[in-house]
Amino acid sequence: MRAFVLFLLIAVQVEAAPLQVFILAGQSNMQGHAKVSTFEHVGMDPATAPMLAEMQDANGNPTVCDRVWISSIGCAETEQTGKLTAGFGASQNSPKIGPEFTFGLHLQKVTNAPILIIKTSWGGKSLNTDFRPPSAGPYVFDAAQLEQLEKRGKDIAAVQAEKKEATGHYYRLMIGHVKSVLADIQRVVPGYDASQGYALAGFVWFQGWNDLVDSG
């Protein structure tokens, strides 16, 4: 069973408003591993069948959102941009979705404003080191961990130095990408009205496996 933590903060405008920007971040669970071929199973339960109707068009193809654009890094070798639809998930071998797809579909129903999702997600990363804010300082090993490292013949000073070097690497990549997108929004959202501006409307964090198994 995959363990996960989901933190969600949303401030949605109901009327037409500046571009609403939502930041989605995390590791493999945020990348998303649901194949498009599994969509039909959503319709097997009467409780979720209405969701399938939103996820597909009349021809059974994944919905393309009219008012939601996305910039995503970490799921492919290069940045992915465009109108939100399926294919922004973890693998490009077959179309997949992450939380961004139905998240965007729902946002379209609760706001008349244009929407931009900035997604940064890398599999196999941890909160304790990879996404750790640099201002928090490097991870501090407790006495039991230090004892185990010593028993294994590890150079403790070298291990601590390596941890310090790795601290916050993906946090900085996340922040850097958000700033880069916001500095040139029209590159991702054609027709962006700079006179209306944008609002940072929400942040979603979706973490998974690594912090369950990686205590250091």
PDB file of N, CA and C in Angstrom, residues 88-175:
ATOM      1  N   PHE A  88       0.021  14.126 -19.104  1.00  0.00           N
ATOM      2  CA  PHE A  88       0.959  14.849 -18.254  1.00  0.00           C
ATOM      3  C   PHE A  88       1.329  14.027 -17.024  1.00  0.00           C
ATOM      4  N   GLY A  89       1.135  12.696 -17.122  1.00  0.00           N
ATOM      5  CA  GLY A  89       1.482  11.802 -16.025  1.00  0.00           C
ATOM      6  C   GLY A  89       2.921  11.343 -16.087  1.00  0.00           C
ATOM      7  N   ALA A  90       3.217  10.255 -15.371  1.00  0.00           N
ATOM      8  CA  ALA A  90       4.595   9.860 -15.103  1.00  0.00           C
ATOM      9  C   ALA A  90       5.364   9.367 -16.311  1.00  0.00           C
ATOM     10  N   SER A  91       4.718   8.741 -17.275  1.00  0.00           N
ATOM     11  CA  SER A  91       5.449   8.112 -18.371  1.00  0.00           C
ATOM     12  C   SER A  91       4.873   8.521 -19.707  1.00  0.00           C
ATOM     13  N   GLN A  92       5.758   8.697 -20.680  1.00  0.00           N
ATOM     14  CA  GLN A  92       5.298   9.030 -22.021  1.00  0.00           C
ATOM     15  C   GLN A  92       5.173   7.792 -22.907  1.00  0.00           C
ATOM     16  N   ASN A  93       5.473   6.606 -22.360  1.00  0.00           N
ATOM     17  CA  ASN A  93       5.334   5.371 -23.137  1.00  0.00           C
ATOM     18  C   ASN A  93       3.873   5.099 -23.470  1.00  0.00           C
ATOM     19  N   SER A  94       2.999   5.470 -22.565  1.00  0.00           N
ATOM     20  CA  SER A  94       1.564   5.407 -22.796  1.00  0.00           C
ATOM     21  C   SER A  94       0.955   6.565 -22.022  1.00  0.00           C
ATOM     22  N   PRO A  95      -0.103   7.183 -22.561  1.00  0.00           N
ATOM     23  CA  PRO A  95      -0.663   8.359 -21.886  1.00  0.00           C
ATOM     24  C   PRO A  95      -1.114   8.037 -20.467  1.00  0.00           C
ATOM     25  N   LYS A  96      -0.672   8.854 -19.529  1.00  0.00           N
ATOM     26  CA  LYS A  96      -1.059   8.694 -18.132  1.00  0.00           C
ATOM     27  C   LYS A  96      -1.499  10.038 -17.564  1.00  0.00           C
ATOM     28  N   ILE A  97      -2.176   9.965 -16.438  1.00  0.00           N
ATOM     29  CA  ILE A  97      -2.568  11.190 -15.751  1.00  0.00           C
ATOM     30  C   ILE A  97      -2.090  11.155 -14.310  1.00  0.00           C
ATOM     31  N   GLY A  98      -1.899  12.343 -13.764  1.00  0.00           N
ATOM     32  CA  GLY A  98      -1.681  12.521 -12.336  1.00  0.00           C
ATOM     33  C   GLY A  98      -2.870  13.288 -11.777  1.00  0.00           C
ATOM     34  N   PRO A  99      -2.752  13.804 -10.558  1.00  0.00           N
ATOM     35  CA  PRO A  99      -3.864  14.549  -9.953  1.00  0.00           C
ATOM     36  C   PRO A  99      -4.268  15.787 -10.736  1.00  0.00           C
ATOM     37  N   GLU A 100      -3.354  16.280 -11.607  1.00  0.00           N
ATOM     38  CA  GLU A 100      -3.627  17.522 -12.328  1.00  0.00           C
ATOM     39  C   GLU A 100      -4.867  17.441 -13.219  1.00  0.00           C
ATOM     40  N   PHE A 101      -5.174  16.250 -13.751  1.00  0.00           N
ATOM     41  CA  PHE A 101      -6.225  16.138 -14.765  1.00  0.00           C
ATOM     42  C   PHE A 101      -7.600  16.417 -14.176  1.00  0.00           C
ATOM     43  N   THR A 102      -8.025  15.627 -13.205  1.00  0.00           N
ATOM     44  CA  THR A 102      -9.353  15.841 -12.631  1.00  0.00           C
ATOM     45  C   THR A 102      -9.373  17.098 -11.761  1.00  0.00           C
ATOM     46  N   PHE A 103      -8.222  17.485 -11.224  1.00  0.00           N
ATOM     47  CA  PHE A 103      -8.121  18.741 -10.474  1.00  0.00           C
ATOM     48  C   PHE A 103      -8.504  19.905 -11.390  1.00  0.00           C
ATOM     49  N   GLY A 104      -7.915  19.924 -12.591  1.00  0.00           N
ATOM     50  CA  GLY A 104      -8.215  20.984 -13.541  1.00  0.00           C
ATOM     51  C   GLY A 104      -9.652  20.937 -14.031  1.00  0.00           C
ATOM     52  N   LEU A 105     -10.166  19.731 -14.261  1.00  0.00           N
ATOM     53  CA  LEU A 105     -11.556  19.591 -14.693  1.00  0.00           C
ATOM     54  C   LEU A 105     -12.508  20.178 -13.658  1.00  0.00           C
ATOM     55  N   HIS A 106     -12.204  19.947 -12.392  1.00  0.00           N
ATOM     56  CA  HIS A 106     -13.065  20.472 -11.335  1.00  0.00           C
ATOM     57  C   HIS A 106     -12.940  21.989 -11.227  1.00  0.00           C
ATOM     58  N   LEU A 107     -11.715  22.502 -11.347  1.00  0.00           N
ATOM     59  CA  LEU A 107     -11.529  23.952 -11.238  1.00  0.00           C
ATOM     60  C   LEU A 107     -12.344  24.688 -12.293  1.00  0.00           C
ATOM     61  N   GLN A 108     -12.444  24.117 -13.498  1.00  0.00           N
ATOM     62  CA  GLN A 108     -13.221  24.759 -14.552  1.00  0.00           C
ATOM     63  C   GLN A 108     -14.679  24.955 -14.155  1.00  0.00           C
ATOM     64  N   LYS A 109     -15.149  24.102 -13.253  1.00  0.00           N
ATOM     65  CA  LYS A 109     -16.559  24.177 -12.864  1.00  0.00           C
ATOM     66  C   LYS A 109     -16.804  25.214 -11.783  1.00  0.00           C
ATOM     67  N   VAL A 110     -15.762  25.619 -11.065  1.00  0.00           N
ATOM     68  CA  VAL A 110     -15.973  26.508  -9.918  1.00  0.00           C
ATOM     69  C   VAL A 110     -15.406  27.905 -10.121  1.00  0.00           C
ATOM     70  N   THR A 111     -14.800  28.165 -11.268  1.00  0.00           N
ATOM     71  CA  THR A 111     -14.332  29.514 -11.554  1.00  0.00           C
ATOM     72  C   THR A 111     -14.479  29.803 -13.037  1.00  0.00           C
ATOM     73  N   ASN A 112     -14.785  31.049 -13.352  1.00  0.00           N
ATOM     74  CA  ASN A 112     -14.868  31.485 -14.739  1.00  0.00           C
ATOM     75  C   ASN A 112     -13.538  32.000 -15.250  1.00  0.00           C
ATOM     76  N   ALA A 113     -12.551  32.069 -14.387  1.00  0.00           N
ATOM     77  CA  ALA A 113     -11.257  32.642 -14.743  1.00  0.00           C
ATOM     78  C   ALA A 113     -10.399  31.636 -15.506  1.00  0.00           C
ATOM     79  N   PRO A 114      -9.440  32.119 -16.296  1.00  0.00           N
ATOM     80  CA  PRO A 114      -8.456  31.216 -16.889  1.00  0.00           C
ATOM     81  C   PRO A 114      -7.570  30.648 -15.790  1.00  0.00           C
ATOM     82  N   ILE A 115      -7.034  29.441 -16.021  1.00  0.00           N
ATOM     83  CA  ILE A 115      -6.304  28.711 -14.981  1.00  0.00           C
ATOM     84  C   ILE A 115      -4.970  28.237 -15.529  1.00  0.00           C
ATOM     85  N   LEU A 116      -3.947  28.366 -14.722  1.00  0.00           N
ATOM     86  CA  LEU A 116      -2.627  27.830 -15.053  1.00  0.00           C
ATOM     87  C   LEU A 116      -2.174  26.900 -13.940  1.00  0.00           C
ATOM     88  N   ILE A 117      -1.823  25.673 -14.317  1.00  0.00           N
ATOM     89  CA  ILE A 117      -1.251  24.715 -13.368  1.00  0.00           C
ATOM     90  C   ILE A 117       0.245  24.608 -13.646  1.00  0.00           C
ATOM     91  N   ILE A 118       1.034  24.819 -12.628  1.00  0.00           N
ATOM     92  CA  ILE A 118       2.482  24.629 -12.722  1.00  0.00           C
ATOM     93  C   ILE A 118       2.810  23.390 -11.897  1.00  0.00           C
ATOM     94  N   LYS A 119       3.233  22.331 -12.575  1.00  0.00           N
ATOM     95  CA  LYS A 119       3.458  21.047 -11.919  1.00  0.00           C
ATOM     96  C   LYS A 119       4.948  20.710 -11.919  1.00  0.00           C
ATOM     97  N   THR A 120       5.476  20.409 -10.740  1.00  0.00           N
ATOM     98  CA  THR A 120       6.866  19.966 -10.608  1.00  0.00           C
ATOM     99  C   THR A 120       6.870  18.677  -9.805  1.00  0.00           C
ATOM    100  N   SER A 121       7.316  17.585 -10.423  1.00  0.00           N
ATOM    101  CA  SER A 121       7.234  16.290  -9.731  1.00  0.00           C
ATOM    102  C   SER A 121       8.339  15.370 -10.215  1.00  0.00           C
ATOM    103  N   TRP A 122       9.013  14.757  -9.262  1.00  0.00           N
ATOM    104  CA  TRP A 122      10.088  13.817  -9.575  1.00  0.00           C
ATOM    105  C   TRP A 122       9.914  12.587  -8.694  1.00  0.00           C
ATOM    106  N   GLY A 123       9.952  11.414  -9.286  1.00  0.00           N
ATOM    107  CA  GLY A 123       9.765  10.187  -8.522  1.00  0.00           C
ATOM    108  C   GLY A 123      10.962   9.872  -7.635  1.00  0.00           C
ATOM    109  N   GLY A 124      10.698   9.165  -6.554  1.00  0.00           N
ATOM    110  CA  GLY A 124      11.768   8.683  -5.689  1.00  0.00           C
ATOM    111  C   GLY A 124      12.458   9.747  -4.872  1.00  0.00           C
ATOM    112  N   LYS A 125      11.774  10.846  -4.587  1.00  0.00           N
ATOM    113  CA  LYS A 125      12.383  11.921  -3.801  1.00  0.00           C
ATOM    114  C   LYS A 125      11.752  11.989  -2.418  1.00  0.00           C
ATOM    115  N   SER A 126      12.476  12.610  -1.499  1.00  0.00           N
ATOM    116  CA  SER A 126      12.000  12.667  -0.123  1.00  0.00           C
ATOM    117  C   SER A 126      11.757  14.100   0.323  1.00  0.00           C
ATOM    118  N   LEU A 127      10.910  14.223   1.333  1.00  0.00           N
ATOM    119  CA  LEU A 127      10.721  15.514   1.983  1.00  0.00           C
ATOM    120  C   LEU A 127      11.885  15.836   2.913  1.00  0.00           C
ATOM    121  N   ASN A 128      12.449  14.804   3.529  1.00  0.00           N
ATOM    122  CA  ASN A 128      13.478  15.066   4.536  1.00  0.00           C
ATOM    123  C   ASN A 128      14.762  15.618   3.946  1.00  0.00           C
ATOM    124  N   THR A 129      14.994  15.393   2.648  1.00  0.00           N
ATOM    125  CA  THR A 129      16.218  15.903   2.013  1.00  0.00           C
ATOM    126  C   THR A 129      15.932  16.607   0.697  1.00  0.00           C
ATOM    127  N   ASP A 130      15.377  15.891  -0.283  1.00  0.00           N
ATOM    128  CA  ASP A 130      15.259  16.417  -1.642  1.00  0.00           C
ATOM    129  C   ASP A 130      14.407  17.670  -1.734  1.00  0.00           C
ATOM    130  N   PHE A 131      13.246  17.668  -1.082  1.00  0.00           N
ATOM    131  CA  PHE A 131      12.343  18.812  -1.119  1.00  0.00           C
ATOM    132  C   PHE A 131      12.445  19.661   0.156  1.00  0.00           C
ATOM    133  N   ARG A 132      13.451  19.418   0.955  1.00  0.00           N
ATOM    134  CA  ARG A 132      13.615  20.148   2.212  1.00  0.00           C
ATOM    135  C   ARG A 132      13.971  21.611   1.929  1.00  0.00           C
ATOM    136  N   PRO A 133      13.226  22.569   2.469  1.00  0.00           N
ATOM    137  CA  PRO A 133      13.602  23.970   2.267  1.00  0.00           C
ATOM    138  C   PRO A 133      15.018  24.213   2.796  1.00  0.00           C
ATOM    139  N   PRO A 134      15.895  24.788   2.003  1.00  0.00           N
ATOM    140  CA  PRO A 134      17.279  24.999   2.456  1.00  0.00           C
ATOM    141  C   PRO A 134      17.363  25.776   3.763  1.00  0.00           C
ATOM    142  N   SER A 135      16.379  26.637   4.023  1.00  0.00           N
ATOM    143  CA  SER A 135      16.408  27.421   5.260  1.00  0.00           C
ATOM    144  C   SER A 135      16.254  26.545   6.495  1.00  0.00           C
ATOM    145  N   ALA A 136      15.752  25.303   6.307  1.00  0.00           N
ATOM    146  CA  ALA A 136      15.600  24.376   7.430  1.00  0.00           C
ATOM    147  C   ALA A 136      16.924  23.722   7.814  1.00  0.00           C
ATOM    148  N   GLY A 137      17.942  23.898   6.962  1.00  0.00           N
ATOM    149  CA  GLY A 137      19.230  23.257   7.240  1.00  0.00           C
ATOM    150  C   GLY A 137      19.205  21.801   6.837  1.00  0.00           C
ATOM    151  N   PRO A 138      20.372  21.168   6.754  1.00  0.00           N
ATOM    152  CA  PRO A 138      20.432  19.757   6.354  1.00  0.00           C
ATOM    153  C   PRO A 138      19.778  18.853   7.387  1.00  0.00           C
ATOM    154  N   TYR A 139      19.372  17.684   6.930  1.00  0.00           N
ATOM    155  CA  TYR A 139      18.780  16.684   7.816  1.00  0.00           C
ATOM    156  C   TYR A 139      19.746  16.347   8.943  1.00  0.00           C
ATOM    157  N   VAL A 140      19.230  16.281  10.166  1.00  0.00           N
ATOM    158  CA  VAL A 140      20.054  15.970  11.335  1.00  0.00           C
ATOM    159  C   VAL A 140      19.855  14.499  11.708  1.00  0.00           C
ATOM    160  N   PHE A 141      20.928  13.722  11.633  1.00  0.00           N
ATOM    161  CA  PHE A 141      20.850  12.308  12.000  1.00  0.00           C
ATOM    162  C   PHE A 141      20.722  12.178  13.516  1.00  0.00           C
ATOM    163  N   ASP A 142      19.825  11.297  13.955  1.00  0.00           N
ATOM    164  CA  ASP A 142      19.705  11.087  15.396  1.00  0.00           C
ATOM    165  C   ASP A 142      20.766  10.096  15.868  1.00  0.00           C
ATOM    166  N   ALA A 143      20.818   9.864  17.169  1.00  0.00           N
ATOM    167  CA  ALA A 143      21.871   9.035  17.756  1.00  0.00           C
ATOM    168  C   ALA A 143      21.834   7.607  17.209  1.00  0.00           C
ATOM    169  N   ALA A 144      20.624   7.056  17.032  1.00  0.00           N
ATOM    170  CA  ALA A 144      20.508   5.686  16.540  1.00  0.00           C
ATOM    171  C   ALA A 144      21.022   5.571  15.109  1.00  0.00           C
ATOM    172  N   GLN A 145      20.728   6.554  14.293  1.00  0.00           N
ATOM    173  CA  GLN A 145      21.199   6.533  12.910  1.00  0.00           C
ATOM    174  C   GLN A 145      22.720   6.656  12.839  1.00  0.00           C
ATOM    175  N   LEU A 146      23.266   7.527  13.665  1.00  0.00           N
ATOM    176  CA  LEU A 146      24.716   7.686  13.703  1.00  0.00           C
ATOM    177  C   LEU A 146      25.396   6.394  14.154  1.00  0.00           C
ATOM    178  N   GLU A 147      24.770   5.714  15.101  1.00  0.00           N
ATOM    179  CA  GLU A 147      25.319   4.449  15.586  1.00  0.00           C
ATOM    180  C   GLU A 147      25.333   3.403  14.476  1.00  0.00           C
ATOM    181  N   GLN A 148      24.242   3.340  13.707  1.00  0.00           N
ATOM    182  CA  GLN A 148      24.167   2.383  12.604  1.00  0.00           C
ATOM    183  C   GLN A 148      25.192   2.699  11.526  1.00  0.00           C
ATOM    184  N   LEU A 149      25.375   3.956  11.232  1.00  0.00           N
ATOM    185  CA  LEU A 149      26.368   4.354  10.235  1.00  0.00           C
ATOM    186  C   LEU A 149      27.771   3.943  10.681  1.00  0.00           C
ATOM    187  N   GLU A 150      28.019   4.128  11.956  1.00  0.00           N
ATOM    188  CA  GLU A 150      29.338   3.767  12.502  1.00  0.00           C
ATOM    189  C   GLU A 150      29.555   2.263  12.438  1.00  0.00           C
ATOM    190  N   LYS A 151      28.517   1.496  12.757  1.00  0.00           N
ATOM    191  CA  LYS A 151      28.625   0.041  12.709  1.00  0.00           C
ATOM    192  C   LYS A 151      28.881  -0.451  11.286  1.00  0.00           C
ATOM    193  N   ARG A 152      28.358   0.266  10.316  1.00  0.00           N
ATOM    194  CA  ARG A 152      28.534  -0.116   8.919  1.00  0.00           C
ATOM    195  C   ARG A 152      29.847   0.409   8.343  1.00  0.00           C
ATOM    196  N   GLY A 153      30.626   1.037   9.188  1.00  0.00           N
ATOM    197  CA  GLY A 153      31.938   1.516   8.761  1.00  0.00           C
ATOM    198  C   GLY A 153      31.890   2.744   7.885  1.00  0.00           C
ATOM    199  N   LYS A 154      30.806   3.511   7.974  1.00  0.00           N
ATOM    200  CA  LYS A 154      30.666   4.697   7.142  1.00  0.00           C
ATOM    201  C   LYS A 154      31.471   5.863   7.715  1.00  0.00           C
ATOM    202  N   ASP A 155      31.939   6.697   6.832  1.00  0.00           N
ATOM    203  CA  ASP A 155      32.593   7.940   7.226  1.00  0.00           C
ATOM    204  C   ASP A 155      31.483   8.938   7.539  1.00  0.00           C
ATOM    205  N   ILE A 156      31.199   9.135   8.814  1.00  0.00           N
ATOM    206  CA  ILE A 156      30.048   9.938   9.222  1.00  0.00           C
ATOM    207  C   ILE A 156      30.155  11.366   8.708  1.00  0.00           C
ATOM    208  N   ALA A 157      31.321  11.937   8.779  1.00  0.00           N
ATOM    209  CA  ALA A 157      31.494  13.314   8.294  1.00  0.00           C
ATOM    210  C   ALA A 157      31.189  13.402   6.803  1.00  0.00           C
ATOM    211  N   ALA A 158      31.608  12.392   6.056  1.00  0.00           N
ATOM    212  CA  ALA A 158      31.357  12.388   4.614  1.00  0.00           C
ATOM    213  C   ALA A 158      29.867  12.225   4.324  1.00  0.00           C
ATOM    214  N   VAL A 159      29.197  11.354   5.094  1.00  0.00           N
ATOM    215  CA  VAL A 159      27.762  11.147   4.912  1.00  0.00           C
ATOM    216  C   VAL A 159      27.002  12.438   5.207  1.00  0.00           C
ATOM    217  N   GLN A 160      27.388  13.110   6.280  1.00  0.00           N
ATOM    218  CA  GLN A 160      26.727  14.363   6.642  1.00  0.00           C
ATOM    219  C   GLN A 160      26.964  15.440   5.588  1.00  0.00           C
ATOM    220  N   ALA A 161      28.165  15.475   5.025  1.00  0.00           N
ATOM    221  CA  ALA A 161      28.475  16.451   3.983  1.00  0.00           C
ATOM    222  C   ALA A 161      27.659  16.177   2.723  1.00  0.00           C
ATOM    223  N   GLU A 162      27.503  14.897   2.399  1.00  0.00           N
ATOM    224  CA  GLU A 162      26.710  14.522   1.228  1.00  0.00           C
ATOM    225  C   GLU A 162      25.249  14.912   1.424  1.00  0.00           C
ATOM    226  N   LYS A 163      24.738  14.682   2.635  1.00  0.00           N
ATOM    227  CA  LYS A 163      23.357  15.046   2.934  1.00  0.00           C
ATOM    228  C   LYS A 163      23.156  16.558   2.832  1.00  0.00           C
ATOM    229  N   LYS A 164      24.135  17.304   3.316  1.00  0.00           N
ATOM    230  CA  LYS A 164      24.050  18.763   3.241  1.00  0.00           C
ATOM    231  C   LYS A 164      24.022  19.233   1.797  1.00  0.00           C
ATOM    232  N   GLU A 165      24.831  18.610   0.951  1.00  0.00           N
ATOM    233  CA  GLU A 165      24.887  18.988  -0.457  1.00  0.00           C
ATOM    234  C   GLU A 165      23.566  18.700  -1.163  1.00  0.00           C
ATOM    235  N   ALA A 166      22.926  17.598  -0.777  1.00  0.00           N
ATOM    236  CA  ALA A 166      21.679  17.193  -1.436  1.00  0.00           C
ATOM    237  C   ALA A 166      20.457  17.949  -0.916  1.00  0.00           C
ATOM    238  N   THR A 167      20.581  18.566   0.244  1.00  0.00           N
ATOM    239  CA  THR A 167      19.436  19.214   0.881  1.00  0.00           C
ATOM    240  C   THR A 167      18.823  20.288  -0.010  1.00  0.00           C
ATOM    241  N   GLY A 168      17.535  20.125  -0.264  1.00  0.00           N
ATOM    242  CA  GLY A 168      16.777  21.153  -0.962  1.00  0.00           C
ATOM    243  C   GLY A 168      16.992  21.245  -2.452  1.00  0.00           C
ATOM    244  N   HIS A 169      17.673  20.273  -3.062  1.00  0.00           N
ATOM    245  CA  HIS A 169      17.949  20.381  -4.497  1.00  0.00           C
ATOM    246  C   HIS A 169      16.657  20.486  -5.308  1.00  0.00           C
ATOM    247  N   TYR A 170      15.704  19.615  -5.034  1.00  0.00           N
ATOM    248  CA  TYR A 170      14.465  19.624  -5.812  1.00  0.00           C
ATOM    249  C   TYR A 170      13.520  20.723  -5.353  1.00  0.00           C
ATOM    250  N   TYR A 171      13.664  21.165  -4.134  1.00  0.00           N
ATOM    251  CA  TYR A 171      12.934  22.345  -3.676  1.00  0.00           C
ATOM    252  C   TYR A 171      13.345  23.554  -4.515  1.00  0.00           C
ATOM    253  N   ARG A 172      14.647  23.710  -4.725  1.00  0.00           N
ATOM    254  CA  ARG A 172      15.139  24.839  -5.525  1.00  0.00           C
ATOM    255  C   ARG A 172      14.711  24.711  -6.983  1.00  0.00           C
ATOM    256  N   LEU A 173      14.708  23.476  -7.518  1.00  0.00           N
ATOM    257  CA  LEU A 173      14.233  23.288  -8.884  1.00  0.00           C
ATOM    258  C   LEU A 173      12.753  23.670  -9.001  1.00  0.00           C
ATOM    259  N   MET A 174      11.972  23.308  -8.008  1.00  0.00           N
ATOM    260  CA  MET A 174      10.549  23.647  -7.985  1.00  0.00           C
ATOM    261  C   MET A 174      10.363  25.160  -7.990  1.00  0.00           C
ATOM    262  N   ILE A 175      11.015  25.836  -7.067  1.00  0.00           N
ATOM    263  CA  ILE A 175      10.879  27.287  -6.960  1.00  0.00           C
ATOM    264  C   ILE A 175      11.377  27.964  -8.234  1.00  0.00           C
TER     265      ILE A 175
END
